[in-house]
């Protein structure tokens, strides 16, 4: 099936030229191209047009979950009839396995998995194995080990009515695919038996499957509502994919276990020679336990640390990642790296951080050296696996520009479809900045406009927020302690005028779509550094570029080189935009944009319910029956918090449950 782009708009401004230039560059087999597009110029729409024209599977990488979710929703709207997928880390709470030698503390891996995101991840790989019209919006999670797609593909089960297989055989196959039998709690990744029917809830789907069976064959297959059990559709056939990415073939156990045990003997001898007797014993015990678990049930927590053996890789070989699923899907695929000036450094930094932690585990006998091969890709390995990359940013770094400049593959997209121009920029002295700031705020609030203020430190942001609140300003403070998806709630409240001013630090930069913001204020603009570099300043200024009265004020005592370069670049863009508007007789139009539904909905009464339950748990006397009911309710709220990606609350509730079960356990949450 071909990509079918659905939109009420046609490419305008710089978009037609940018689309044409990118398509030609990719067709000319240029490996690297840059789309330098200003905020609000419709870069996502340009990408969508390129994808629709070239009709290739596409990977779009973003540097955080919030922006990835925003892109996912936009591409879903552009391609409603194609497979648009979301592939980010599925952990709500993630405590990696670690060892701290200084205190002799082993920290076991502990995770809370978000079932909705797990479904979307499995849906991504299932789609890549079954169709070509696939767009995957991913975070850097796409460079982490998820197992061999060819091995995963071997476990795919195709079923049609009339297939000769008895019920015992069906249940056995489902178990091989890592589905669990649960006749009472039917959820994703489980199956149940009801009379002659076997129901399966695929781990990657919103609908269940019902297999109507006789003693020796499948009679009918239905799609069902997993909640009510009502039949939705009669199917001619269906394909079932495994419930987990890491799959092991029992036929390979003998040879794989032999190889693992050989490496175990060598490593134990090595540790003994170093007089590390405890470490040698620990490694021997842990590894044999893991092998027994794999032999019995085909899975063990931490099985990914043995993935090199099951994948047939040599020591040091790169892992299989989402990119290998793309290679399986199609020889050629497109890669867009969104906000590349942030995403590229993130991809480059993943390998070293992962290796350092695992070396400590190996040194102290918690893991075999093969654990080092369960890792993210090095940047060089990533670059080899993608065919053609388009770097997308309003401020691409020298690295991206240097790769594209040789092929003359830098495309500028400076003109906005709305005719809006980049904001006016003024520099004011720091002396008297707060009283001046109050005047500017009052001016904007009287026009029902919003204001963003960026500071350098958390303390400064807190103090400023408190002061503005005391002056009667409706203000909120966006900080790193707010969980990823709840940050979007704060931004939505700003847009809905529940408050007028938002104060933040580094969270007011890339990808925030806030058309109601007319003023961006940058305090301490002359303090050179990461937060006040040319790139950061231009990105921050861009937050006002969706408003017809856009303005940026920088408060500073001196004008730094970064400030000069940022102002010069914004002025260059502003002149080009004004010139274009004049030539085409365009009057700038303000943007009115609806607030999208959240990717993960939150319960309105959630906080009140949690507070009430925590108050109950603090009672001096709780009867046994009352305690059991309370623990059950706390478990429900813990799972809800985890589903909402609020793993701080989830961890707090988890600790409270443990304390209720064992009062000697302290309730302090370690994050």
XYZ file of C-alpha atoms in Angstrom:
671
model
C 0.000 0.000 0.000
C 1.237 3.499 -0.837
C 1.414 6.394 1.592
C -1.723 8.535 1.334
C -1.161 12.064 2.637
C -4.381 13.654 3.932
C -4.381 17.405 4.547
C -6.578 20.432 3.952
C -3.459 22.442 3.089
C -1.153 22.583 0.119
C 2.566 23.374 0.338
C 3.112 27.162 0.409
C 5.918 29.628 1.016
C 9.273 27.837 1.039
C 7.670 24.419 1.357
C 7.318 23.516 -2.375
C 10.989 24.364 -3.028
C 12.145 22.555 0.133
C 10.091 19.442 -0.701
C 11.378 19.357 -4.280
C 15.003 19.900 -3.243
C 14.918 17.174 -0.576
C 13.286 14.669 -2.957
C 15.912 15.353 -5.649
C 18.748 15.076 -3.126
C 17.493 11.718 -1.843
C 16.883 10.414 -5.388
C 20.454 11.460 -6.250
C 21.560 9.095 -3.451
C 23.009 11.838 -1.266
C 23.532 10.267 2.153
C 23.040 13.467 4.147
C 20.771 16.476 3.771
C 19.762 19.276 6.115
C 16.336 20.883 6.382
C 16.995 24.197 8.116
C 13.454 25.242 8.936
C 12.416 28.042 11.260
C 9.816 27.475 13.971
C 6.315 27.395 12.492
C 7.443 26.925 8.884
C 5.761 23.504 8.661
C 8.788 21.202 8.784
C 6.600 18.217 9.720
C 4.336 18.867 6.709
C 7.423 19.067 4.483
C 8.646 15.720 5.833
C 5.190 14.215 5.240
C 5.234 15.344 1.593
C 8.706 13.873 1.055
C 7.584 10.543 2.571
C 4.422 10.436 0.430
C 6.408 11.187 -2.739
C 9.236 8.685 -2.190
C 6.937 6.025 -0.694
C 9.586 4.455 1.533
C 9.362 3.175 5.130
C 10.462 6.024 7.377
C 12.119 6.412 10.756
C 11.751 9.783 12.524
C 13.972 10.176 15.601
C 13.269 12.764 18.296
C 15.326 13.505 21.394
C 12.539 13.212 23.977
C 9.201 11.478 24.554
C 7.110 14.657 24.599
C 8.240 15.800 21.147
C 8.028 12.231 19.838
C 4.395 12.062 21.028
C 3.670 15.407 19.327
C 5.171 14.167 16.040
C 3.312 10.846 16.347
C -0.030 12.629 16.621
C 0.776 14.944 13.676
C 1.852 12.087 11.391
C -1.229 10.057 12.413
C -3.355 12.955 11.147
C -1.363 13.206 7.895
C -1.432 9.432 7.219
C -4.657 8.001 8.739
C -4.668 5.025 6.344
C -1.049 4.005 6.878
C 0.868 2.484 9.786
C 2.153 5.332 11.958
C 3.925 3.889 14.999
C 5.464 5.118 18.256
C 8.666 3.561 19.603
C 10.071 5.014 22.827
C 11.263 3.574 26.124
C 8.390 1.695 27.743
C 9.607 2.220 31.296
C 7.549 4.376 33.638
C 10.040 3.616 36.355
C 13.486 2.233 35.563
C 16.164 1.286 38.047
C 18.904 -0.479 36.065
C 20.857 -3.345 37.553
C 23.925 -1.896 39.257
C 26.573 -2.524 41.893
C 28.152 0.099 44.166
C 31.526 -1.306 45.359
C 32.099 1.471 47.916
C 29.124 0.313 50.009
C 28.946 -3.286 48.715
C 25.395 -2.586 47.510
C 23.801 -4.607 44.713
C 20.789 -2.898 43.146
C 18.530 -5.315 41.325
C 16.939 -4.199 38.094
C 13.459 -2.894 38.865
C 11.029 -1.617 36.279
C 7.448 -0.520 35.857
C 6.428 -1.089 32.247
C 3.794 1.075 30.582
C 1.542 -1.449 28.812
C 0.245 1.105 26.305
C 3.751 2.048 25.149
C 4.810 -1.617 25.142
C 1.854 -2.284 22.818
C 2.941 0.565 20.521
C 6.542 -0.742 20.439
C 5.437 -4.274 19.546
C 3.047 -2.815 16.978
C 6.011 -0.995 15.378
C 8.006 -4.182 14.840
C 4.934 -6.205 13.820
C 4.110 -3.599 11.154
C 7.700 -3.521 9.879
C 7.569 -7.296 9.385
C 4.221 -7.264 7.577
C 3.936 -4.093 5.444
C 5.921 -1.324 3.720
C 3.803 1.778 4.419
C 5.259 2.302 7.900
C 6.367 5.471 9.691
C 7.945 4.974 13.119
C 8.368 7.965 15.428
C 11.107 6.982 17.860
C 13.308 8.284 20.632
C 16.940 7.144 21.009
C 15.364 3.905 22.258
C 15.660 2.841 18.602
C 19.435 2.241 18.994
C 19.021 -0.220 21.903
C 19.087 -4.000 21.678
C 15.689 -5.633 20.996
C 16.829 -8.953 19.521
C 17.191 -10.416 16.054
C 14.231 -9.645 13.738
C 14.850 -12.865 11.797
C 14.629 -14.888 15.022
C 11.545 -12.902 16.071
C 10.032 -13.565 12.632
C 10.472 -17.343 13.029
C 7.942 -17.288 15.857
C 5.235 -15.569 13.803
C 2.119 -17.738 13.700
C -0.290 -17.559 10.756
C -3.713 -19.096 11.378
C -6.669 -19.674 9.042
C -10.009 -21.417 9.554
C -9.614 -25.087 8.669
C -6.031 -25.388 9.968
C -5.536 -28.840 11.494
C -4.417 -28.239 15.072
C -5.976 -29.394 18.341
C -6.619 -27.076 21.265
C -3.606 -28.360 23.193
C -1.442 -27.508 20.194
C -2.870 -23.972 20.003
C -2.245 -23.335 23.703
C 1.285 -24.711 23.388
C 2.038 -22.394 20.438
C 0.680 -19.372 22.334
C 2.936 -20.237 25.273
C 5.915 -20.523 22.886
C 5.103 -16.969 21.753
C 5.450 -15.836 25.412
C 1.703 -15.365 25.978
C 0.484 -16.320 29.466
C -2.695 -18.210 30.247
C -5.028 -16.183 32.468
C -8.681 -17.255 32.498
C -9.679 -14.465 34.893
C -7.547 -11.409 34.076
C -7.727 -11.016 30.283
C -5.187 -8.349 29.338
C -2.559 -7.756 26.654
C -0.134 -10.646 26.368
C -2.547 -13.282 27.760
C -4.953 -15.958 26.505
C -7.924 -17.729 28.081
C -10.066 -20.798 27.425
C -13.871 -20.611 27.472
C -15.588 -23.835 26.493
C -14.777 -24.496 22.830
C -13.330 -20.998 22.385
C -9.772 -19.780 22.928
C -9.357 -15.998 23.301
C -6.006 -14.254 22.769
C -5.185 -10.608 23.489
C -2.222 -9.762 21.184
C 0.424 -7.690 22.965
C 0.506 -5.180 20.081
C -3.244 -4.671 19.511
C -6.318 -2.984 20.991
C -8.577 -5.855 19.893
C -8.638 -9.475 21.019
C -8.915 -12.620 18.887
C -11.322 -15.525 19.382
C -10.607 -18.961 17.926
C -13.658 -21.204 17.658
C -12.268 -24.740 17.745
C -13.271 -28.360 17.355
C -11.201 -31.298 18.597
C -8.782 -31.164 15.668
C -9.089 -27.844 13.826
C -9.747 -24.106 13.892
C -13.339 -23.526 12.805
C -13.674 -19.704 12.857
C -11.595 -16.673 13.827
C -13.110 -13.441 15.157
C -11.879 -10.047 16.275
C -13.440 -9.272 19.667
C -13.779 -6.434 22.133
C -11.386 -7.562 24.915
C -13.492 -5.894 27.619
C -16.966 -7.179 26.698
C -16.037 -10.206 24.593
C -18.449 -9.033 21.876
C -17.563 -10.061 18.327
C -16.401 -7.203 16.055
C -15.375 -8.949 12.811
C -15.119 -12.388 11.224
C -11.571 -12.950 9.868
C -10.375 -15.050 6.928
C -6.928 -15.346 8.531
C -4.716 -13.723 11.141
C -1.026 -13.428 11.943
C 0.107 -13.545 15.577
C 3.414 -12.003 16.615
C 5.291 -12.785 19.857
C 4.410 -10.973 23.086
C 8.054 -10.007 23.702
C 10.919 -8.868 21.497
C 13.523 -11.217 22.990
C 12.612 -14.713 21.797
C 14.595 -17.925 22.282
C 14.316 -21.082 20.201
C 14.375 -24.231 22.396
C 16.095 -26.083 19.531
C 19.120 -23.814 19.972
C 19.387 -24.260 23.759
C 21.882 -27.114 23.626
C 24.478 -25.266 21.537
C 23.814 -21.875 23.175
C 24.017 -23.256 26.732
C 27.253 -25.055 25.823
C 28.778 -21.756 24.675
C 27.543 -19.858 27.762
C 28.901 -22.545 30.118
C 32.251 -22.521 28.321
C 32.517 -18.743 28.840
C 31.328 -19.198 32.435
C 34.120 -21.712 33.205
C 36.739 -19.388 31.692
C 35.470 -16.350 33.580
C 35.188 -18.220 36.911
C 38.798 -19.436 36.517
C 39.890 -15.888 35.726
C 38.196 -14.539 38.875
C 39.707 -17.296 41.031
C 43.197 -16.498 39.730
C 42.581 -12.899 40.834
C 41.640 -14.328 44.269
C 38.043 -13.130 43.785
C 36.485 -16.296 45.237
C 33.193 -14.676 46.274
C 32.750 -13.115 42.815
C 33.494 -16.458 41.106
C 30.921 -18.298 43.252
C 28.338 -15.556 42.695
C 28.745 -15.641 38.907
C 28.546 -19.452 38.797
C 25.363 -19.493 40.893
C 23.574 -16.645 39.083
C 24.370 -17.864 35.563
C 23.241 -21.441 36.253
C 20.005 -20.144 37.773
C 19.348 -18.036 34.640
C 19.982 -21.019 32.348
C 17.581 -23.204 34.343
C 14.867 -20.546 34.072
C 15.376 -20.182 30.306
C 15.263 -23.970 29.920
C 12.015 -24.252 31.907
C 9.983 -21.254 30.701
C 11.980 -19.782 27.800
C 12.544 -16.498 29.623
C 14.306 -14.925 32.610
C 14.624 -11.344 33.809
C 17.828 -10.072 32.227
C 17.706 -12.544 29.314
C 18.896 -9.701 27.088
C 22.347 -10.061 28.720
C 22.655 -13.421 26.928
C 21.309 -12.102 23.626
C 24.708 -12.321 21.907
C 24.651 -16.123 22.224
C 21.071 -16.517 21.002
C 21.672 -14.057 18.138
C 24.858 -15.846 17.043
C 26.912 -12.666 17.427
C 30.638 -12.536 18.192
C 32.010 -10.555 21.169
C 31.925 -6.849 20.325
C 29.441 -7.244 17.468
C 26.716 -4.569 17.439
C 23.268 -5.566 18.756
C 20.078 -5.922 16.746
C 17.911 -2.815 17.039
C 14.829 -1.260 15.468
C 17.065 -0.310 12.510
C 17.467 -4.011 11.684
C 13.671 -4.349 11.534
C 13.702 -1.514 8.995
C 16.354 -3.389 6.986
C 14.124 -6.481 7.093
C 11.150 -4.384 5.957
C 12.935 -2.729 3.023
C 16.415 -2.413 1.571
C 15.895 1.348 1.420
C 14.256 3.469 4.103
C 14.272 7.145 5.040
C 15.581 8.594 8.300
C 14.683 12.047 9.615
C 16.484 13.240 12.749
C 14.294 15.914 14.305
C 15.951 18.696 16.334
C 19.225 17.158 15.162
C 21.388 19.605 17.139
C 20.025 17.897 20.295
C 19.382 14.350 19.048
C 22.806 13.646 17.497
C 24.762 14.364 20.731
C 22.265 12.179 22.598
C 22.807 9.248 20.214
C 26.579 9.698 20.538
C 26.473 9.637 24.343
C 24.421 6.482 24.969
C 27.152 3.847 24.523
C 29.662 5.101 27.104
C 27.173 5.539 29.942
C 25.816 2.023 29.455
C 29.264 0.398 29.321
C 30.567 1.990 32.531
C 27.738 0.515 34.644
C 28.066 -2.969 33.153
C 31.847 -3.157 33.584
C 31.319 -2.827 37.354
C 28.735 -5.655 37.329
C 31.113 -7.906 35.374
C 34.111 -7.106 37.563
C 32.215 -8.178 40.700
C 30.712 -11.388 39.331
C 27.124 -10.319 38.729
C 27.270 -10.783 34.952
C 29.308 -12.547 32.284
C 31.353 -10.297 29.952
C 28.690 -11.003 27.292
C 26.490 -8.436 29.106
C 28.614 -5.743 27.423
C 27.134 -6.826 24.097
C 23.612 -6.004 25.277
C 24.094 -2.326 24.574
C 23.063 0.644 22.455
C 24.742 1.192 19.107
C 27.859 3.326 18.886
C 27.257 6.371 16.709
C 29.465 4.956 13.923
C 27.366 1.760 13.919
C 24.165 3.797 13.828
C 25.447 5.850 10.864
C 26.251 2.670 8.892
C 22.769 1.272 9.394
C 20.784 4.213 8.063
C 20.755 4.696 4.316
C 19.989 8.386 3.944
C 19.595 10.885 6.773
C 17.791 14.206 6.713
C 18.782 16.398 9.659
C 15.888 18.674 10.643
C 16.491 21.721 12.838
C 16.088 25.480 13.084
C 19.690 25.532 14.322
C 21.673 22.605 12.864
C 25.168 22.140 14.317
C 28.433 22.292 12.394
C 28.525 18.478 12.285
C 25.266 18.171 10.316
C 26.089 21.135 8.063
C 29.568 19.766 7.252
C 28.100 16.434 6.091
C 25.512 18.066 3.830
C 27.487 21.025 2.484
C 29.754 18.877 0.263
C 26.674 17.609 -1.582
C 25.053 21.057 -1.604
C 22.166 19.446 0.242
C 21.245 22.202 2.702
C 17.639 23.315 2.272
C 16.352 26.437 4.009
C 12.697 26.816 4.931
C 12.394 30.353 6.275
C 8.915 31.350 5.079
C 5.909 30.467 7.197
C 2.622 29.589 5.446
C 0.905 32.168 7.678
C 3.243 34.990 6.620
C 4.401 35.421 10.222
C 7.919 36.810 10.570
C 10.575 36.144 13.198
C 10.198 38.241 16.370
C 11.702 41.654 16.953
C 14.649 41.355 19.321
C 15.628 44.049 21.819
C 18.411 44.079 24.406
C 17.828 45.907 27.695
C 20.093 46.497 30.720
C 19.793 44.206 33.744
C 19.413 47.169 36.090
C 15.713 47.688 36.796
C 14.819 44.576 34.800
C 12.085 43.336 37.167
C 10.081 46.581 37.143
C 10.497 46.761 33.355
C 9.444 43.116 33.096
C 6.258 43.845 35.084
C 5.319 46.599 32.598
C 5.865 44.233 29.652
C 3.809 41.486 31.320
C 0.887 43.825 32.056
C 0.973 45.094 28.466
C 0.642 41.523 27.083
C -1.899 40.311 29.658
C -4.222 43.222 28.799
C -4.269 41.861 25.212
C -4.924 38.261 26.359
C -1.439 37.185 25.277
C 1.008 34.836 27.032
C 4.589 35.281 28.167
C 7.520 32.869 28.521
C 10.423 33.781 30.815
C 13.624 31.737 30.855
C 16.121 31.906 33.729
C 19.496 30.245 34.339
C 18.838 28.373 37.576
C 16.025 26.540 39.308
C 16.344 28.819 42.361
C 16.069 31.930 40.191
C 12.972 30.545 38.461
C 11.348 29.720 41.817
C 12.105 33.168 43.289
C 10.841 34.983 40.192
C 7.649 32.887 40.116
C 6.997 33.677 43.795
C 7.572 37.404 43.258
C 5.295 37.594 40.205
C 2.594 35.679 42.063
C 2.813 38.155 44.973
C 2.314 40.970 42.438
C -0.963 39.388 41.328
C 0.372 37.819 38.120
C -1.095 34.419 37.173
C 2.162 32.506 36.857
C 3.372 28.905 36.755
C 6.799 27.333 36.870
C 7.953 24.560 34.517
C 10.798 22.508 35.935
C 12.540 19.154 35.492
C 10.726 17.585 38.468
C 7.477 17.573 36.475
C 7.083 14.221 34.700
C 7.379 14.163 30.917
C 3.723 13.882 29.908
C 2.518 16.165 32.708
C 4.670 18.965 31.272
C 2.259 19.026 28.357
C -0.568 19.654 30.853
C 1.249 22.762 32.116
C 1.712 24.019 28.551
C -1.952 23.350 27.730
C -3.008 25.354 30.800
C -0.867 28.265 29.588
C -2.592 28.125 26.203
C -6.016 27.975 27.886
C -5.164 31.114 29.930
C -5.374 29.347 33.280
C -2.229 31.401 33.840
C -0.504 34.074 31.728
C 3.204 33.674 32.472
C 5.331 30.535 32.386
C 8.797 30.587 33.951
C 11.330 27.878 33.110
C 14.968 27.026 32.508
C 15.956 24.622 29.716
C 12.467 23.265 29.054
C 11.405 26.285 27.014
C 13.424 25.426 23.936
C 12.779 22.912 21.196
C 9.465 21.929 19.715
C 7.004 23.724 21.976
C 3.992 24.753 19.924
C 2.540 27.783 21.751
C 0.778 30.158 19.305
C -0.642 32.311 22.140
C 2.844 33.394 23.307
C 3.727 36.904 22.082
C 6.701 37.668 24.349
C 9.784 35.657 25.254
C 12.011 37.090 27.979
C 15.604 35.878 28.408
C 17.169 36.849 31.736
C 20.985 36.883 32.128
C 21.364 36.632 28.353
C 25.043 37.625 28.657
C 26.052 34.622 30.792
C 27.905 32.587 28.137
C 27.401 28.821 28.331
C 25.177 25.990 27.141
C 21.914 27.745 28.044
C 23.005 31.034 26.451
C 24.824 29.761 23.357
C 23.868 30.971 19.878
C 21.825 27.790 19.283
C 20.003 28.011 22.625
C 19.204 31.696 22.165
C 17.796 31.205 18.643
C 15.719 28.211 19.782
C 14.359 30.156 22.762
C 13.535 33.179 20.590
C 11.639 30.849 18.266
C 9.045 30.169 20.978
C 7.448 33.562 20.151
C 7.535 33.107 16.384
C 3.951 31.828 16.078
C 2.382 35.124 17.211
C 1.664 38.168 15.049
C 2.985 40.537 17.782
C 6.072 38.442 18.480
C 8.844 40.070 20.494
C 11.937 38.915 22.365
C 13.593 40.866 25.172
C 17.077 39.938 26.386
C 18.223 41.482 29.663
C 22.022 41.795 29.781
C 24.862 44.088 30.894
C 27.093 43.278 27.913
C 26.472 41.893 24.423
C 28.248 38.551 23.998
C 29.316 36.963 20.696
C 26.513 34.401 21.083
C 23.975 37.210 21.465
C 25.376 39.058 18.407
C 25.284 35.925 16.231
C 21.799 34.944 17.393
C 20.384 38.439 16.757
C 22.146 38.588 13.370
C 20.645 35.237 12.301
C 17.130 36.143 13.468
C 17.387 39.500 11.650
C 18.543 37.720 8.458
C 15.514 35.454 8.592
C 13.171 38.310 9.460
C 14.359 40.341 6.446
C 13.921 37.374 4.087
C 10.391 36.793 5.422
C 9.408 40.469 5.187
C 10.790 40.652 1.630
C 8.788 37.570 0.598
C 5.568 38.948 2.132
C 6.016 42.272 0.332
C 6.764 40.617 -3.009
C 3.689 38.365 -2.770
C 1.411 40.914 -1.099
C 0.948 38.695 1.980
C -0.511 40.004 5.237
C 0.709 37.948 8.231
C -2.046 35.944 9.914
C -2.059 34.778 13.536
C -2.343 31.074 14.293
C -5.313 29.445 15.979
C -4.483 25.860 16.844
C -6.617 23.317 18.699
C -5.199 21.542 21.726
C -4.750 17.873 20.814
C -5.980 15.014 22.947
C -3.237 13.532 25.107
C -1.443 10.386 24.017
C -1.932 9.028 27.552
C -5.054 10.349 29.286
C -5.015 11.185 32.987
C -7.752 10.778 35.559
C -9.141 14.092 36.815
C -9.626 12.858 40.368
C -6.348 10.924 40.468
C -4.461 13.178 42.893
C -7.444 13.478 45.275
C -7.882 9.688 45.324
C -4.197 9.084 46.003
C -4.106 11.676 48.802
C -7.160 10.064 50.418
C -5.667 6.552 50.239
C -2.325 7.716 51.631
C -4.158 9.397 54.514
C -5.925 6.091 55.263
C -2.609 4.223 55.221
C -1.266 6.508 57.980
C -3.989 5.467 60.459
C -2.549 4.110 63.690
C -4.843 1.060 63.702
C -5.874 -0.718 60.477
C -7.876 -3.948 60.664
C -6.565 -6.877 58.518
C -9.550 -6.824 56.110
C -9.309 -3.039 55.833
C -5.573 -3.301 55.139
C -6.095 -5.826 52.316
C -8.687 -3.590 50.644
C -6.411 -0.560 51.025
C -3.448 -2.410 49.505
C -5.609 -3.456 46.526
C -6.729 0.149 45.962
C -3.159 1.432 46.273
C -2.049 -1.171 43.704
C -4.688 0.081 41.254
C -3.533 3.686 41.743
C 0.112 2.624 41.406
C -0.647 0.998 38.042
C -2.643 4.051 36.929
C 0.251 6.338 37.860
C 2.650 4.093 35.954
C 0.313 4.106 32.931
C 0.370 7.916 33.011
C 4.191 7.865 33.015
C 4.124 9.352 36.534
C 6.714 7.018 37.995
C 7.493 9.221 40.996
C 3.932 8.745 42.269
C 4.058 5.072 41.264
C 7.258 4.553 43.261
C 5.792 6.384 46.281
C 2.687 4.166 46.197
C 4.813 1.043 45.751
C 6.809 1.922 48.882
C 3.608 2.603 50.831
C 2.279 -0.842 49.835
C 5.518 -2.457 51.012
C 5.289 -0.571 54.298
C 1.703 -1.755 54.847
C 2.757 -5.345 54.130
C 5.797 -5.019 56.387
C 5.782 -2.042 58.807
C 9.541 -2.458 59.367
C 10.196 -1.377 55.775
C 10.744 2.412 55.567
C 8.500 4.356 53.195
C 11.180 6.632 51.759
C 11.317 6.323 47.974
C 14.751 6.163 46.381
C 14.656 7.834 42.972
